[in-house]
Coordinates of C-alpha atoms in Angstrom, one line a residue:
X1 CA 0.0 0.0 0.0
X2 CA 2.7 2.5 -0.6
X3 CA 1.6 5.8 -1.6
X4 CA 2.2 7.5 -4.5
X5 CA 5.8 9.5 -4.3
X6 CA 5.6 13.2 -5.2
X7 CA 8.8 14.7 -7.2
X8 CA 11.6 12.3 -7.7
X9 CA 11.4 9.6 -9.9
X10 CA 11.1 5.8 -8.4
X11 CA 14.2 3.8 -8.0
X12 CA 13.9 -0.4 -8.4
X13 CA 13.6 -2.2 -5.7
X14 CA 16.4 -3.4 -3.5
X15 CA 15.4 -7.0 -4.2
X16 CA 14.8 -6.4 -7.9
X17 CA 18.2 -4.8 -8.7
X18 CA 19.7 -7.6 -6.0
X19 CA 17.9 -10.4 -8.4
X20 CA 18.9 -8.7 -12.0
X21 CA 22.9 -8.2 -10.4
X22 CA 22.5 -11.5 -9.7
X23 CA 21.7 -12.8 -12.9
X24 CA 24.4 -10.7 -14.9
X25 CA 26.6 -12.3 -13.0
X26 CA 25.2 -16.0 -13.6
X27 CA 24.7 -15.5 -17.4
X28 CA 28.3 -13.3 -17.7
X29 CA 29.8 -16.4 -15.8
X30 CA 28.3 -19.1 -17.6
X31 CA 28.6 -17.9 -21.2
X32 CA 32.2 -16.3 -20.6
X33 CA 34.0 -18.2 -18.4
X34 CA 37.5 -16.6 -19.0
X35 CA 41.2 -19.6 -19.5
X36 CA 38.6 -21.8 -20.2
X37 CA 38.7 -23.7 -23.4
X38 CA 35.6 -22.1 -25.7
X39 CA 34.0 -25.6 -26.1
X40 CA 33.7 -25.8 -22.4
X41 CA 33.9 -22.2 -21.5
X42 CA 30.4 -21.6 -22.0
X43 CA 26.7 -23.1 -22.4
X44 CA 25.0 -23.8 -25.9
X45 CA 23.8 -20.6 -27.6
X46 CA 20.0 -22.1 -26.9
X47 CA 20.5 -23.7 -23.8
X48 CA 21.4 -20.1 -22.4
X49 CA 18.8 -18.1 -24.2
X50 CA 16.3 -20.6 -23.2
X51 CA 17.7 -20.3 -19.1
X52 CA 17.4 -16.3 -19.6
X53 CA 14.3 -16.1 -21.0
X54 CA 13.1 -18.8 -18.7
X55 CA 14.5 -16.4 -15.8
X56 CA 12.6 -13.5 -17.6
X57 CA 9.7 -15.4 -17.7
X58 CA 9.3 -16.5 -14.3
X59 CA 10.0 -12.6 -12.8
X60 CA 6.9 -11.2 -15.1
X61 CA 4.7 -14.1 -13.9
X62 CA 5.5 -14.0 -10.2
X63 CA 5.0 -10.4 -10.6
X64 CA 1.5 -11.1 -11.6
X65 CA 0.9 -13.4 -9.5
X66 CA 1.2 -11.0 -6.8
X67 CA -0.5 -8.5 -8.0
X68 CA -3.8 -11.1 -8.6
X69 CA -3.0 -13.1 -5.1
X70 CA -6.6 -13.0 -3.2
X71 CA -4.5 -12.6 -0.2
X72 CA -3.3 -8.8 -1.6
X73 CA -7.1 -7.7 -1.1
X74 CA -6.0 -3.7 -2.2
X75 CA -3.2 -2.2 -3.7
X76 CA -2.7 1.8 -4.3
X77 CA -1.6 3.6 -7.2
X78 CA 2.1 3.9 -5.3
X79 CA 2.4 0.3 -5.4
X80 CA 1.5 -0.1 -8.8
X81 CA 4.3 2.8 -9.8
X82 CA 7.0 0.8 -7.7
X83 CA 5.7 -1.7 -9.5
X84 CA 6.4 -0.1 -12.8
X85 CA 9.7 1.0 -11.6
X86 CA 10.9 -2.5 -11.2
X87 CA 9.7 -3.6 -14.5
X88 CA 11.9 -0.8 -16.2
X89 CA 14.7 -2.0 -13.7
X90 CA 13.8 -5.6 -15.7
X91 CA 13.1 -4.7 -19.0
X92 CA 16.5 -2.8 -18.8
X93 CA 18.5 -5.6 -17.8
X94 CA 16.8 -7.2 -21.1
X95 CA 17.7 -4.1 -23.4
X96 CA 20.8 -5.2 -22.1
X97 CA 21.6 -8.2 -24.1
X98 CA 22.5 -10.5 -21.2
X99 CA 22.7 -13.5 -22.9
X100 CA 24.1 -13.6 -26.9
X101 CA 21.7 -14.4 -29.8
X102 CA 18.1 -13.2 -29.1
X103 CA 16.2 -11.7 -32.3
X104 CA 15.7 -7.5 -31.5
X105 CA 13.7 -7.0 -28.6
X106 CA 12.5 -10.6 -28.3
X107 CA 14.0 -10.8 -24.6
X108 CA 11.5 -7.9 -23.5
X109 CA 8.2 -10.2 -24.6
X110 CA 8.8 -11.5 -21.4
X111 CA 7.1 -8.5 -19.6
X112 CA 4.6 -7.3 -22.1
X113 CA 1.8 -8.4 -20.1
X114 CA 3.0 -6.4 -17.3
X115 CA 4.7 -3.4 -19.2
X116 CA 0.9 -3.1 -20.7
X117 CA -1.2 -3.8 -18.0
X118 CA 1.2 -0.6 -16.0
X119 CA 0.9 1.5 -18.5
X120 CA -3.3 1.1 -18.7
X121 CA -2.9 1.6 -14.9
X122 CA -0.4 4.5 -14.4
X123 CA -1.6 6.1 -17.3
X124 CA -5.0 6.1 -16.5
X125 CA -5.7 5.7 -20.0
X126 CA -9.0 3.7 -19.7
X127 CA -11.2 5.6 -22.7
X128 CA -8.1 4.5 -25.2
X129 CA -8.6 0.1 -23.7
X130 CA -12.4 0.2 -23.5
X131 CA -12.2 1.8 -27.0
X132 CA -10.5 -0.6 -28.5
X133 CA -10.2 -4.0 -26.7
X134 CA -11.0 -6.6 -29.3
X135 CA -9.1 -4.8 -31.7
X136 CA -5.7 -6.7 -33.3
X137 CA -3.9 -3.6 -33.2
X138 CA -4.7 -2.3 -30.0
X139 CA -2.0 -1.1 -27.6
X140 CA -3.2 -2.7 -24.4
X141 CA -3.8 -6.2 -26.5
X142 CA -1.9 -8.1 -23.8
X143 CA -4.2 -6.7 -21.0
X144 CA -7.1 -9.6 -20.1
X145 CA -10.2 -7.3 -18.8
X146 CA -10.8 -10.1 -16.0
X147 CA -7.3 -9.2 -14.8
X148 CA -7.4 -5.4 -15.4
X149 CA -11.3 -5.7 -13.3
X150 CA -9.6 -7.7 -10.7
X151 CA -6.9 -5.0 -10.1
X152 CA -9.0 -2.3 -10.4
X153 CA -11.6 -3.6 -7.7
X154 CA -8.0 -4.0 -5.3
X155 CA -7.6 -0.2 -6.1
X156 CA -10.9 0.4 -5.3
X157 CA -11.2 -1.0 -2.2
X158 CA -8.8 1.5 -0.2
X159 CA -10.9 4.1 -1.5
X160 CA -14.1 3.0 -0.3
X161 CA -12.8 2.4 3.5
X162 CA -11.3 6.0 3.5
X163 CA -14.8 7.1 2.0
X164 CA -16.9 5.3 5.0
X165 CA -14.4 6.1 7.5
X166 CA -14.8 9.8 6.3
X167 CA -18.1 9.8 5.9
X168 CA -18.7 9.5 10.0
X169 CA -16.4 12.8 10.3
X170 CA -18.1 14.4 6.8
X171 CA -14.6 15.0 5.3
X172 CA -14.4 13.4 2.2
X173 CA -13.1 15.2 -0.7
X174 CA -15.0 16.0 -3.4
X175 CA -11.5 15.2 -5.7
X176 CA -11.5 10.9 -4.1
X177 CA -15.2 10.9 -4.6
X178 CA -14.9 11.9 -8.2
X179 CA -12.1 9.3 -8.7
X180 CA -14.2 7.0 -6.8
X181 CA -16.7 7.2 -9.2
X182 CA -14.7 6.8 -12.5
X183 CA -13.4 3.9 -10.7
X184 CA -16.5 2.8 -10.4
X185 CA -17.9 3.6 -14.3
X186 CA -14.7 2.1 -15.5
X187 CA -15.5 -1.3 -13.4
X188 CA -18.9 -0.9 -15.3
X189 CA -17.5 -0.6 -18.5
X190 CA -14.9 -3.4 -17.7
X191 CA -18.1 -5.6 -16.8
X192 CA -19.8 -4.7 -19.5
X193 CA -16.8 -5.7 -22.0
X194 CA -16.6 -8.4 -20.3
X195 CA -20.2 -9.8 -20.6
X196 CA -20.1 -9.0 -24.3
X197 CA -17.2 -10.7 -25.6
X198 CA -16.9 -13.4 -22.6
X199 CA -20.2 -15.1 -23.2

């Protein structure tokens, strides 16, 4: 539930940059091991690219799966940008090249679904999904609407305990009740998707 950091920009996380130091090391080690005869010096081209995007791979999904966990019952927007700071953190480290032979950008595939589903959230850039989800050329094609729902309803919740909590003192803000209720239109709309091309 961090909150949202006003002027400087985000760093990674400690684990996050701990994890990608980590696995520069590994890969530098194992595909450049350095007096060591070439043919046993380093792993097969594939057997490498296949253990880095493997690595990739598993970071994007575990981040995921955290995000979704029904034990996280809310998240706040500050979360979600430290989340989005550590995904640059990773998709840096795949700019990067770690590991010899991949095609262009194919290493950074790995967090697409992530890198997407961020940039919907932190950019708040709902009219542009609903719009055009369904759409083969859409820029949030990688963003499932159950999963953009279920995270939105986690935002939501936070909101809604301030708002009853407030409510007994008569505080609320006008500016959280008018983000409460786009929140709340967008979950509409999301439903509404939803029921039309889920059925």
């Amino acid at each position: 539930m961090a909150a949202v950091q006003g002027g400087g920009a985000l760093t990674a996380s400690d684990y996050l940059v701990d994890l990608i130091a980590f696995l520069k090391s590994t890969f530098s080690v194992f595909t450049n091991l350095p007096g060591t005869p070439v043919e046993h010096a380093t792993l097969p081209g594939k057997v490498a690219q296949t253990a880095c995007m493997s690595a990739c791979k598993h970071i994007s999904t575990s981040l995921m799966q955290l995000l979704l966990d029904p034990e996280v019952r809310q998240i706040s927007m500050g979360a979600l940008h430290q989340l989005n700071a550590d995904i640059q953190e990773c998709e840096s480290f795949a700019r990067a090249g770690p590991v010899a032979g991949f095609q262009g950008d194919t290493l950074l595939l790995a967090f697409s679904d992530l890198r997407q589903l961020l940039d919907l959230f932190t950019q708040w850039d709902w009219s542009t999904y609903l719009a055009d989800y369904g759409r083969p050329t859409c820029k949030y094609l990688r963003v499932n609407p159950h999963t953009a729902l279920a995270l939105l309803e986690k935002l939501l919740k936070p909101m809604r305990e301030t708002s009853r909590k407030n409510n007994v003192f008569a505080q609320f803000r006008k500016t959280d009740r008018d983000r409460q209720k786009l929140i709340d239109t967008v979950i509409k709309q999301l439903r509404n998707l939803i029921a039309q091309h889920h059925t």
